[in-house]
mmCIF file of C-alpha atoms in Angstrom:
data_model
loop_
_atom_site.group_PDB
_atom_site.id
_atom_site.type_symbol
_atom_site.label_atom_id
_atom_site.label_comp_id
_atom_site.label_asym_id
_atom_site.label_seq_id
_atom_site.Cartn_x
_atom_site.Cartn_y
_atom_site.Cartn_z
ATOM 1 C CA UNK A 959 -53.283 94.173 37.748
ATOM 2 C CA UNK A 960 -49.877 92.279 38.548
ATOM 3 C CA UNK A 961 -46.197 92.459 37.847
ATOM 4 C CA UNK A 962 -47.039 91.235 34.523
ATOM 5 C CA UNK A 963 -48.836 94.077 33.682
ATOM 6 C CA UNK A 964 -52.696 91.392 33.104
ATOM 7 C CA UNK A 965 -55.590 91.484 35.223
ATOM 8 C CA UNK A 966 -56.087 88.428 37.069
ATOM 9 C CA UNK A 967 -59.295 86.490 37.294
ATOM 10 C CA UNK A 968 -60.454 82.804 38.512
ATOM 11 C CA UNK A 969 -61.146 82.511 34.606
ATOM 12 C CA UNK A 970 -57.330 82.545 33.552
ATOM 13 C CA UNK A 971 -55.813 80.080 35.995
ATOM 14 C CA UNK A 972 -52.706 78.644 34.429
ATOM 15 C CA UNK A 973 -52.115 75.293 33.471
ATOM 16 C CA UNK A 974 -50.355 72.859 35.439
ATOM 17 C CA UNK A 975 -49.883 69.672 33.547
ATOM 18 C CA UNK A 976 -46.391 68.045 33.332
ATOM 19 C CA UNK A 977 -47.142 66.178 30.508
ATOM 20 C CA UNK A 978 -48.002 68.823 28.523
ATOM 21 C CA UNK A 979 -45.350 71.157 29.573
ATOM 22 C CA UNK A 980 -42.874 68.273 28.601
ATOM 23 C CA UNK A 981 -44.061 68.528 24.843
ATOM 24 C CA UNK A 982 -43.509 72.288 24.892
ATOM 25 C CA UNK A 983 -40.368 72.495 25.998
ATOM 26 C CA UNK A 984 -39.024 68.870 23.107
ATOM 27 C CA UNK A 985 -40.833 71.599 20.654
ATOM 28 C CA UNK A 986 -39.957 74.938 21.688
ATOM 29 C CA UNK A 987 -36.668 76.683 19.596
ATOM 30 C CA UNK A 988 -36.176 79.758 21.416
ATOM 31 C CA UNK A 989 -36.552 79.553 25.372
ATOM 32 C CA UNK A 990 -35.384 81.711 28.233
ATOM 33 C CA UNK A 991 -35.117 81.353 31.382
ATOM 34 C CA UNK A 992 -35.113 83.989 34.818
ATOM 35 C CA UNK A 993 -33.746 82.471 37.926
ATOM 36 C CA UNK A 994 -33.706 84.154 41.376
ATOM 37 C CA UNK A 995 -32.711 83.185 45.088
ATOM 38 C CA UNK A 996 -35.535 80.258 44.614
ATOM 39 C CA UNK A 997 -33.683 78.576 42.696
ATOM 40 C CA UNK A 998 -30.632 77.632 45.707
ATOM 41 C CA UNK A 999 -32.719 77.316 48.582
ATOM 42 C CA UNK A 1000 -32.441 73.840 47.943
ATOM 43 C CA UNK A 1001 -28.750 74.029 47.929
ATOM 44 C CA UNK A 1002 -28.889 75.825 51.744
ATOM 45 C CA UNK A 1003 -28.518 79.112 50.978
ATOM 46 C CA UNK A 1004 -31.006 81.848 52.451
ATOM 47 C CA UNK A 1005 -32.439 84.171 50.233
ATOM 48 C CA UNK A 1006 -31.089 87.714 50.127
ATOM 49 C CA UNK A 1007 -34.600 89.437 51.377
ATOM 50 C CA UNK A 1008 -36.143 86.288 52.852
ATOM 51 C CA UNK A 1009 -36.656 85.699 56.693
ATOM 52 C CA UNK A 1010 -32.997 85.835 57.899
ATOM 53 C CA UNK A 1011 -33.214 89.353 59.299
ATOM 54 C CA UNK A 1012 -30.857 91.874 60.677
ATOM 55 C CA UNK A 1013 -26.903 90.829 60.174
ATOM 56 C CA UNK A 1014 -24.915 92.122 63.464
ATOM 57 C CA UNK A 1015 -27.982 93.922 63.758
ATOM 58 C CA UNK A 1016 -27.340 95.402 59.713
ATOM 59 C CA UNK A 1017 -30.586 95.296 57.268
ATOM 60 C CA UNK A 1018 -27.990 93.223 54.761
ATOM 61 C CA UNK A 1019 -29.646 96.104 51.924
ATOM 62 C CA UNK A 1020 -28.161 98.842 53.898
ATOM 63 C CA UNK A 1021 -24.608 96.584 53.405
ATOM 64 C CA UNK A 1022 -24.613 96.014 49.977
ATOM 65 C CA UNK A 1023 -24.341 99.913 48.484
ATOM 66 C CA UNK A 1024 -20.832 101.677 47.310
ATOM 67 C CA UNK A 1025 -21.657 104.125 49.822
ATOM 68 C CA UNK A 1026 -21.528 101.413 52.905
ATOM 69 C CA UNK A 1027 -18.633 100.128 51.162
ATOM 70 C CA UNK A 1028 -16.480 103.662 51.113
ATOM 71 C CA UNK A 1029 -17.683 104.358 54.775
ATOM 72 C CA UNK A 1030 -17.067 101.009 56.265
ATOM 73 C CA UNK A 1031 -15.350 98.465 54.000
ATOM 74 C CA UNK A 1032 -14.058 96.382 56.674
ATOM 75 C CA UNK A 1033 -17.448 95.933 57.689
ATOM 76 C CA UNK A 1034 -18.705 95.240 54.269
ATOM 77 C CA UNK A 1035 -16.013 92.994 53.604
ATOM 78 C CA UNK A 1036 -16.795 90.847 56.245
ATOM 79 C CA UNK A 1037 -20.219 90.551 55.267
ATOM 80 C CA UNK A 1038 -19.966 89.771 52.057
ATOM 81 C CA UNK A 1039 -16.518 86.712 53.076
ATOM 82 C CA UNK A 1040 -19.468 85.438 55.095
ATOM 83 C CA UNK A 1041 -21.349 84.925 52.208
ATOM 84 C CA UNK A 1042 -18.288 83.836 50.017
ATOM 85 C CA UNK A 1043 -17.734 80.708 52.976
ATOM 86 C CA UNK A 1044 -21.923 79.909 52.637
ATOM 87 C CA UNK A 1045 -21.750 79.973 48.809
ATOM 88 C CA UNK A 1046 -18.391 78.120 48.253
ATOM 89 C CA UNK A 1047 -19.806 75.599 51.060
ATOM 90 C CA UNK A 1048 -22.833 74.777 48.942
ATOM 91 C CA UNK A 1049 -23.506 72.802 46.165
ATOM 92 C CA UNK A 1050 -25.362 73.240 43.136
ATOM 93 C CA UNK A 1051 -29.010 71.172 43.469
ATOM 94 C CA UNK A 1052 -30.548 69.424 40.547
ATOM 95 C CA UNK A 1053 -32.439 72.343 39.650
ATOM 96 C CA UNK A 1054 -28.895 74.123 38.802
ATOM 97 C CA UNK A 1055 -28.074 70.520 36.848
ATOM 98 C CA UNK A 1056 -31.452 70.368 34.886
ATOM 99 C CA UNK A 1057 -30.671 74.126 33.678
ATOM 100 C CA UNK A 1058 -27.272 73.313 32.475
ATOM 101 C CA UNK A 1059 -28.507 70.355 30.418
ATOM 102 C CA UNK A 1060 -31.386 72.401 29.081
ATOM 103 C CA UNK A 1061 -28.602 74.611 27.909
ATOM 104 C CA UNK A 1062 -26.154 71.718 26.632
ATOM 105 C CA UNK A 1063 -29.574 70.394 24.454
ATOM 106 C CA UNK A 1064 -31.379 73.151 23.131
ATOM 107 C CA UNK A 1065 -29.257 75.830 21.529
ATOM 108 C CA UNK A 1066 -31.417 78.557 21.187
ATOM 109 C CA UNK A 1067 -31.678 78.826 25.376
ATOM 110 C CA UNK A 1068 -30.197 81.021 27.050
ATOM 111 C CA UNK A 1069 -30.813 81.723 31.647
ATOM 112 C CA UNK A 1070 -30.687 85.414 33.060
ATOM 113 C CA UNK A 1071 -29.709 84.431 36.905
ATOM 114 C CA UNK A 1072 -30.283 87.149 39.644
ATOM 115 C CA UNK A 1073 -28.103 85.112 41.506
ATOM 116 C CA UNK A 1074 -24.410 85.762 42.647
ATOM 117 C CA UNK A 1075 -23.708 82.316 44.495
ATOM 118 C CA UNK A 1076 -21.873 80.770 41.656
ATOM 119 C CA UNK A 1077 -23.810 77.885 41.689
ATOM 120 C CA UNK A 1078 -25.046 77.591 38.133
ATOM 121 C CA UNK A 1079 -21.478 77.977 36.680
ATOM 122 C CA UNK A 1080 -20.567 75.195 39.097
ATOM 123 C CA UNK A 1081 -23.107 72.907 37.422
ATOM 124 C CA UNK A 1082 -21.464 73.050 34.284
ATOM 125 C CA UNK A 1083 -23.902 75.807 32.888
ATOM 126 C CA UNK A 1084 -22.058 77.133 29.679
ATOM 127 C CA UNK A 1085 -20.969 80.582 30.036
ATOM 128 C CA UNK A 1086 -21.775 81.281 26.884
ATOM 129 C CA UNK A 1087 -25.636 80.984 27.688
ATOM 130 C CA UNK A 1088 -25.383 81.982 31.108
ATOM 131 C CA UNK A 1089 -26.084 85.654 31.611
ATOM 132 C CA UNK A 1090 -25.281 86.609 35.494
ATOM 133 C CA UNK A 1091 -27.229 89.691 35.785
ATOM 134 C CA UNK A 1092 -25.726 90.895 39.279
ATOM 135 C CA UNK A 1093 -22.786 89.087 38.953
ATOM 136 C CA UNK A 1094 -20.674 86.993 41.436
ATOM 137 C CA UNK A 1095 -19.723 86.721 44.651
ATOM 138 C CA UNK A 1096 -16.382 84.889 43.592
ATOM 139 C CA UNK A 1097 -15.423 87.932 41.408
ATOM 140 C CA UNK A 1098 -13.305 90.969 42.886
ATOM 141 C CA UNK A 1099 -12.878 93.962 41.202
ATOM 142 C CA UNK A 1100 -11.448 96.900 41.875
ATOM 143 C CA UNK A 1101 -13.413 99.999 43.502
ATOM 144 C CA UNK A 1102 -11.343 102.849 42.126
ATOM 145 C CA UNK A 1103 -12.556 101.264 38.721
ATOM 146 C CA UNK A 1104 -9.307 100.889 37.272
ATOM 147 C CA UNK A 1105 -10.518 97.827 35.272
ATOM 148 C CA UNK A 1106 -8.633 94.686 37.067
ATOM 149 C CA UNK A 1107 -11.947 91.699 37.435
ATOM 150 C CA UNK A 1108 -9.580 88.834 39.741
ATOM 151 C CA UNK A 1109 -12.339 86.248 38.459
ATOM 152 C CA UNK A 1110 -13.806 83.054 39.867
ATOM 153 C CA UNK A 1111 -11.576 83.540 42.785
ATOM 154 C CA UNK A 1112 -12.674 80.659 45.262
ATOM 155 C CA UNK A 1113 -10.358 81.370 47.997
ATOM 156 C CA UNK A 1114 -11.884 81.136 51.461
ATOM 157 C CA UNK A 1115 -11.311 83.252 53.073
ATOM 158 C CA UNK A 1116 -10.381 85.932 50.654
ATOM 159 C CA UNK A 1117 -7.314 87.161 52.594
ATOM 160 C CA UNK A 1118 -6.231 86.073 56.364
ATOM 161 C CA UNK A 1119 -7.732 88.922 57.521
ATOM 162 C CA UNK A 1120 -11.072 87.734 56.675
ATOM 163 C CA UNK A 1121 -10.468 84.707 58.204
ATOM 164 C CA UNK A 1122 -13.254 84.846 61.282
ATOM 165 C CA UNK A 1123 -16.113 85.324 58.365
ATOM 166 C CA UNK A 1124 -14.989 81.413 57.240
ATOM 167 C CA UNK A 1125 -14.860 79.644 60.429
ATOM 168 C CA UNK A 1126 -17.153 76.719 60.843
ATOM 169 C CA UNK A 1127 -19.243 75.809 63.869
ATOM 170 C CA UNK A 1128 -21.727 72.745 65.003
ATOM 171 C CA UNK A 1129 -24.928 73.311 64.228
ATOM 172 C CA UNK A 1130 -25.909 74.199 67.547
ATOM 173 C CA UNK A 1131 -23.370 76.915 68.314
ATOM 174 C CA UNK A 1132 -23.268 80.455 66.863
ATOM 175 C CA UNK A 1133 -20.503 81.594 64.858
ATOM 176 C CA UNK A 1134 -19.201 84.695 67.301
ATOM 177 C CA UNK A 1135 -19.237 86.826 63.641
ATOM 178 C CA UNK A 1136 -22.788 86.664 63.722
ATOM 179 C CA UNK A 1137 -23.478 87.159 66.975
ATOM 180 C CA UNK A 1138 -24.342 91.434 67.592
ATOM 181 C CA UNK A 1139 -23.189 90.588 71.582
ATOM 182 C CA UNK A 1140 -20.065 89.566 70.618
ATOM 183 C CA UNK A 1141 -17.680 92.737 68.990
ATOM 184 C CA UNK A 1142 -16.904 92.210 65.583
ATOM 185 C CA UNK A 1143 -13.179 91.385 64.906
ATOM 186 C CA UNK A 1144 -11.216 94.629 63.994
ATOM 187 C CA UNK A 1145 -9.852 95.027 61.030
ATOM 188 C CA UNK A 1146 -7.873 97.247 59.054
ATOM 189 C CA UNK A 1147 -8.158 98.160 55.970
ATOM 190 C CA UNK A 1148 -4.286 97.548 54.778
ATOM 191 C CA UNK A 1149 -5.369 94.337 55.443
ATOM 192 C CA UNK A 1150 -8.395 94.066 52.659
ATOM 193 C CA UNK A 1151 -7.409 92.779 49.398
ATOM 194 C CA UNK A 1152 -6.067 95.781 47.499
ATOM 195 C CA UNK A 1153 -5.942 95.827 43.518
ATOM 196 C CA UNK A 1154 -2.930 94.364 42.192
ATOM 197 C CA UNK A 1155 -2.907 96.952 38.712
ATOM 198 C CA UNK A 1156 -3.660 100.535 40.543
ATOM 199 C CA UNK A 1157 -1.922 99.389 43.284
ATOM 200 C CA UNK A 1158 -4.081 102.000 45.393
ATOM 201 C CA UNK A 1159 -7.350 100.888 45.281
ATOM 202 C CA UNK A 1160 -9.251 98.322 47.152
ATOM 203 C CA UNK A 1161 -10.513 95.205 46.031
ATOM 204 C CA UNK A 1162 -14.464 94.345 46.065
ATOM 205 C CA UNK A 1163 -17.267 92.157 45.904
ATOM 206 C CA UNK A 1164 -18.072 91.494 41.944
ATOM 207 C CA UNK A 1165 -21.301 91.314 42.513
ATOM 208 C CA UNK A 1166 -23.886 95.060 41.447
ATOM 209 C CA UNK A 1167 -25.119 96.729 44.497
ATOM 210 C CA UNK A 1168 -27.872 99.161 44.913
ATOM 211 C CA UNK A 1169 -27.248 102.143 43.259
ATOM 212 C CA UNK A 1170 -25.041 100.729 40.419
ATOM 213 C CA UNK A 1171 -26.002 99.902 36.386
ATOM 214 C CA UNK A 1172 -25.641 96.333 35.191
ATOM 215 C CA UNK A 1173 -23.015 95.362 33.013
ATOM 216 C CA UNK A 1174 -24.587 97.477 30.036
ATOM 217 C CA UNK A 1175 -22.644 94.875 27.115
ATOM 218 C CA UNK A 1176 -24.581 92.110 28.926
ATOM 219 C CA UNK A 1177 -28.024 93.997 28.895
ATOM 220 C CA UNK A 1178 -27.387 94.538 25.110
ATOM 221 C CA UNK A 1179 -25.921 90.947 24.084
ATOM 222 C CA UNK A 1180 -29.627 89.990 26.069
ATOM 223 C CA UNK A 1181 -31.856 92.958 24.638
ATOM 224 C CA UNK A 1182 -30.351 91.741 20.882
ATOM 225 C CA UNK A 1183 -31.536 87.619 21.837
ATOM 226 C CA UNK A 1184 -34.882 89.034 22.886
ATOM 227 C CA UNK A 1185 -35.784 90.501 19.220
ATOM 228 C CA UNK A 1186 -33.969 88.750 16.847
ATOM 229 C CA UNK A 1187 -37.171 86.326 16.501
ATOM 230 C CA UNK A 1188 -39.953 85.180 17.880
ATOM 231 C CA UNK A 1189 -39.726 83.722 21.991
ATOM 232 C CA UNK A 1190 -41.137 80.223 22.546
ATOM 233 C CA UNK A 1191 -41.168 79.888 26.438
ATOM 234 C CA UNK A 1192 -40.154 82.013 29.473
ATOM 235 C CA UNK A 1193 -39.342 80.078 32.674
ATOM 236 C CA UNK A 1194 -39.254 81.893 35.947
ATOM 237 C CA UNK A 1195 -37.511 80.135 38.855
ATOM 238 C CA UNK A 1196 -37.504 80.781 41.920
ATOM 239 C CA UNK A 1197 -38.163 84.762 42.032
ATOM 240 C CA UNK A 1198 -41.290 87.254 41.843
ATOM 241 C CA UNK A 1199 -39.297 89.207 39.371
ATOM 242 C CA UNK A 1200 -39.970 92.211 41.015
ATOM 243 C CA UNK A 1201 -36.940 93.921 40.852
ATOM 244 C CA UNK A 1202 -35.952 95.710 37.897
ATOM 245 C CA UNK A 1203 -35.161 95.530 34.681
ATOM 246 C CA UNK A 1204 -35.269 91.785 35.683
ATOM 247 C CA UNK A 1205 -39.348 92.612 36.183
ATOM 248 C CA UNK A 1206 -39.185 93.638 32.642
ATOM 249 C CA UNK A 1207 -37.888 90.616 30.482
ATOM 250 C CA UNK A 1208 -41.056 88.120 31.392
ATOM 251 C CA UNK A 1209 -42.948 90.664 29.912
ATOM 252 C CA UNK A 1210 -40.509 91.398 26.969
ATOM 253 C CA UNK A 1211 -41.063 87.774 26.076
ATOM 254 C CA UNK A 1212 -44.432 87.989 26.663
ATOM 255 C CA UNK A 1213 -44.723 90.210 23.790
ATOM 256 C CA UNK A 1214 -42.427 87.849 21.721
ATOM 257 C CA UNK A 1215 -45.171 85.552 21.864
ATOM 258 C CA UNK A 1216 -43.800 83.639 24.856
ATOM 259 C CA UNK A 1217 -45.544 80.971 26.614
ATOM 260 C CA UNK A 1218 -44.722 81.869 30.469
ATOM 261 C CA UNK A 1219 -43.973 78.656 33.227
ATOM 262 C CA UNK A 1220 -43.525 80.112 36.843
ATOM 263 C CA UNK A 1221 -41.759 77.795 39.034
ATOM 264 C CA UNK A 1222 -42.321 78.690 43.132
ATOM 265 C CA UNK A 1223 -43.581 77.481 45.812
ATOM 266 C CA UNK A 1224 -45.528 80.366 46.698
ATOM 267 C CA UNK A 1225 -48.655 80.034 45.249
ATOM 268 C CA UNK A 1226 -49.190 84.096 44.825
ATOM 269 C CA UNK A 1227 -45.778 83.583 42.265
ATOM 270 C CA UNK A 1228 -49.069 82.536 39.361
ATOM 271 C CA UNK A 1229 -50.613 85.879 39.639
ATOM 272 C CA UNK A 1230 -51.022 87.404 36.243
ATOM 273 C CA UNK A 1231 -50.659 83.889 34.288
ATOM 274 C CA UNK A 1232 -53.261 82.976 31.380
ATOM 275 C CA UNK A 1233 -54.659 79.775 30.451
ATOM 276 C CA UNK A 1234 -52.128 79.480 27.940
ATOM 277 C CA UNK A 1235 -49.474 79.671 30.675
ATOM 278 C CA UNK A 1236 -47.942 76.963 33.379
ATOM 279 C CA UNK A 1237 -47.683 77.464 37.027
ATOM 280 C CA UNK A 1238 -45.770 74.847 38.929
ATOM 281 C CA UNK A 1239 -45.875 75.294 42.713
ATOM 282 C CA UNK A 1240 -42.954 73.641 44.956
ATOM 283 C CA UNK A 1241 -39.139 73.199 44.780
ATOM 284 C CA UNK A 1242 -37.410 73.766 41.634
ATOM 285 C CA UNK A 1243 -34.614 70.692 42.403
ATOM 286 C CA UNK A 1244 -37.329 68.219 42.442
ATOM 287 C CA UNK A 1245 -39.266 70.156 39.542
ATOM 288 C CA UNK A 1246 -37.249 71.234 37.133
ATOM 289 C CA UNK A 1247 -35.278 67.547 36.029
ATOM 290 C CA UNK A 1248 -39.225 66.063 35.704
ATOM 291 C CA UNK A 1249 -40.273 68.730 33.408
ATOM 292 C CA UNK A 1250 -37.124 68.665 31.381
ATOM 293 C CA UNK A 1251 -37.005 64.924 31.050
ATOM 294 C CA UNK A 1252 -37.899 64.618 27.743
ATOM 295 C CA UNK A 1253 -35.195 66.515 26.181
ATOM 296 C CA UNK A 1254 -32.102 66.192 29.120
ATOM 297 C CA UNK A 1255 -32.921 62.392 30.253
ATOM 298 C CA UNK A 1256 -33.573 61.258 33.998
ATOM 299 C CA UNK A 1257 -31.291 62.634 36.325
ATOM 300 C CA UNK A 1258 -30.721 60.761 39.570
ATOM 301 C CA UNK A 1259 -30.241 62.516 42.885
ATOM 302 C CA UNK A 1260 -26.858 63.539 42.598
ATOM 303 C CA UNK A 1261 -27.695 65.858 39.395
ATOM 304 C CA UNK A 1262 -26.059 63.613 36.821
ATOM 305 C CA UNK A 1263 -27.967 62.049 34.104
ATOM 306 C CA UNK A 1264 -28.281 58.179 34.353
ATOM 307 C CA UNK A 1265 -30.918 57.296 31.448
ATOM 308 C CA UNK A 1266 -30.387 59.918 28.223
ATOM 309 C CA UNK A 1267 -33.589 61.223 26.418
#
């Protein structure tokens, strides 16, 4: 058995034609999509759990909780303005680009991203079928939970305080902030972003940390897409959809009667697919515009479309 909940045998290998994954997706009415860190590697930015290790000698999970945040959140903060300066540095790849035209095209498609880089909005994705599932990086809210959301914010840094987490360096140099040897820049916390309403609490990340519910309007708006008919095709990008309730929707679909395309490069990313499925092993900026050609045009290497459908 397998994250999809199907035993796996040499028998049920998936299908890996492009040809024929073009004709599903000009045919298919209701699609969804999953994305996860995969899906910006392309774009430069390390995924959250993937080889980078230790941050000033931090697991980043052990960052990325309210309680690390209430014990430490000049710490926290400067972890997460690090990330800010990588994400607002980045662009979005033409795997970001061929998900936003998907979206523009076929109007019963809608992309659940476990991403909080930004990038997909950047693209052009429209919000309106963009469902960011642990939200973004560029949001601040406030942690006494008064209700102010300071959205899209793409200062950088955030406040001067945080300004050692957006310094730049040559490639061949260190920045000092991530360096464990060097002592990390004291800061105090009168000098965080504080909430503008309350006036009393700090500001934070927008993003959902361990420990914390998603947005529960944005589970239902996706729960109430899910069963109001029949699901065509589920695309995976870029993630093993491991983590819950993200784990959950491939196989929601599933039973929807969705056809299920993984995109990954790692080949272990097709365990659990049928016959009836697609498995597409490699980079999803150089696979995703081919497989979408049909319906969003050819897309040149800058992401914009230079010969329509």
């Amino acid at each position: 058995m397998n994250y999809f909940g199907i035993s796996t045998t040499s028998a049920m290998a998936p299908r890996n034609s492009i040809a024929e994954f073009q004709e599903l997706v000009r045919s298919s009415n209701r699609m969804m999509a999953l994305c996860g860190a995969g899906l910006s590697a392309a774009s430069g930015l390390p995924t959250f759990r993937g080889a980078g290790g230790l941050w000033r000698n931090h697991e980043p999970t052990d960052l990325a909780t309210p309680e690390a945040f209430a014990a430490d959140p000049s710490l926290v903060w400067l972890f997460y303005a690090w990330r800010r300066h990588m994400a607002l540095k980045a662009k979005p790849n033409r795997g970001h680009f061929a998900l936003a035209e998907l979206a523009k095209r076929k109007e019963n498609f809608i992309c659940l991203t476990q991403n909080v880089d930004g990038l997909s909005p950047r693209a052009g994705h429209p919000e309106s079928k963009l469902y960011l599932l642990h939200g973004s990086i560029l949001d601040n809210k406030c942690f006494n939970q008064c209700g102010y959301i300071d959205r899209n914010n793409l200062s950088d840094p955030i406040c001067p305080a945080l300004a050692p987490a957006a310094e730049d360096y040559p490639p061949d140099q260190t920045l000092p902030l991530l360096d464990p040897n060097i002592p990390a820049p004291q800061i105090q916390v009168e000098d965080l972003p504080h909430c503008p309403r309350c006036k009393t609490g700090l500001l934070r990340p927008g993003v959902v940390w361990f420990n914390e519910p998603l947005d529960e309007n944005m589970i239902m708006q996706v729960e109430n897409w899910i069963w109001q008919g029949p699901v065509d095709l589920m695309i995976v990008v870029g993630t093993a959809a491991a983590v819950y309730p993200a784990a959950a929707y491939t196989r929601k679909a599933q039973r929807r009667g969705a056809i299920v395309a993984v995109i990954n490069p790692d080949p272990d990313s097709a365990s659990g697919l049928g016959p009836k499925d697609f498995f597409f092993q490699g980079d999803a900026a150089e696979i995703l515009p081919l497989l979408f050609e049909p319906v969003i045009g050819k897309m040149d290497e800058s992401g914009k479309i230079c010969v329509e459908p």
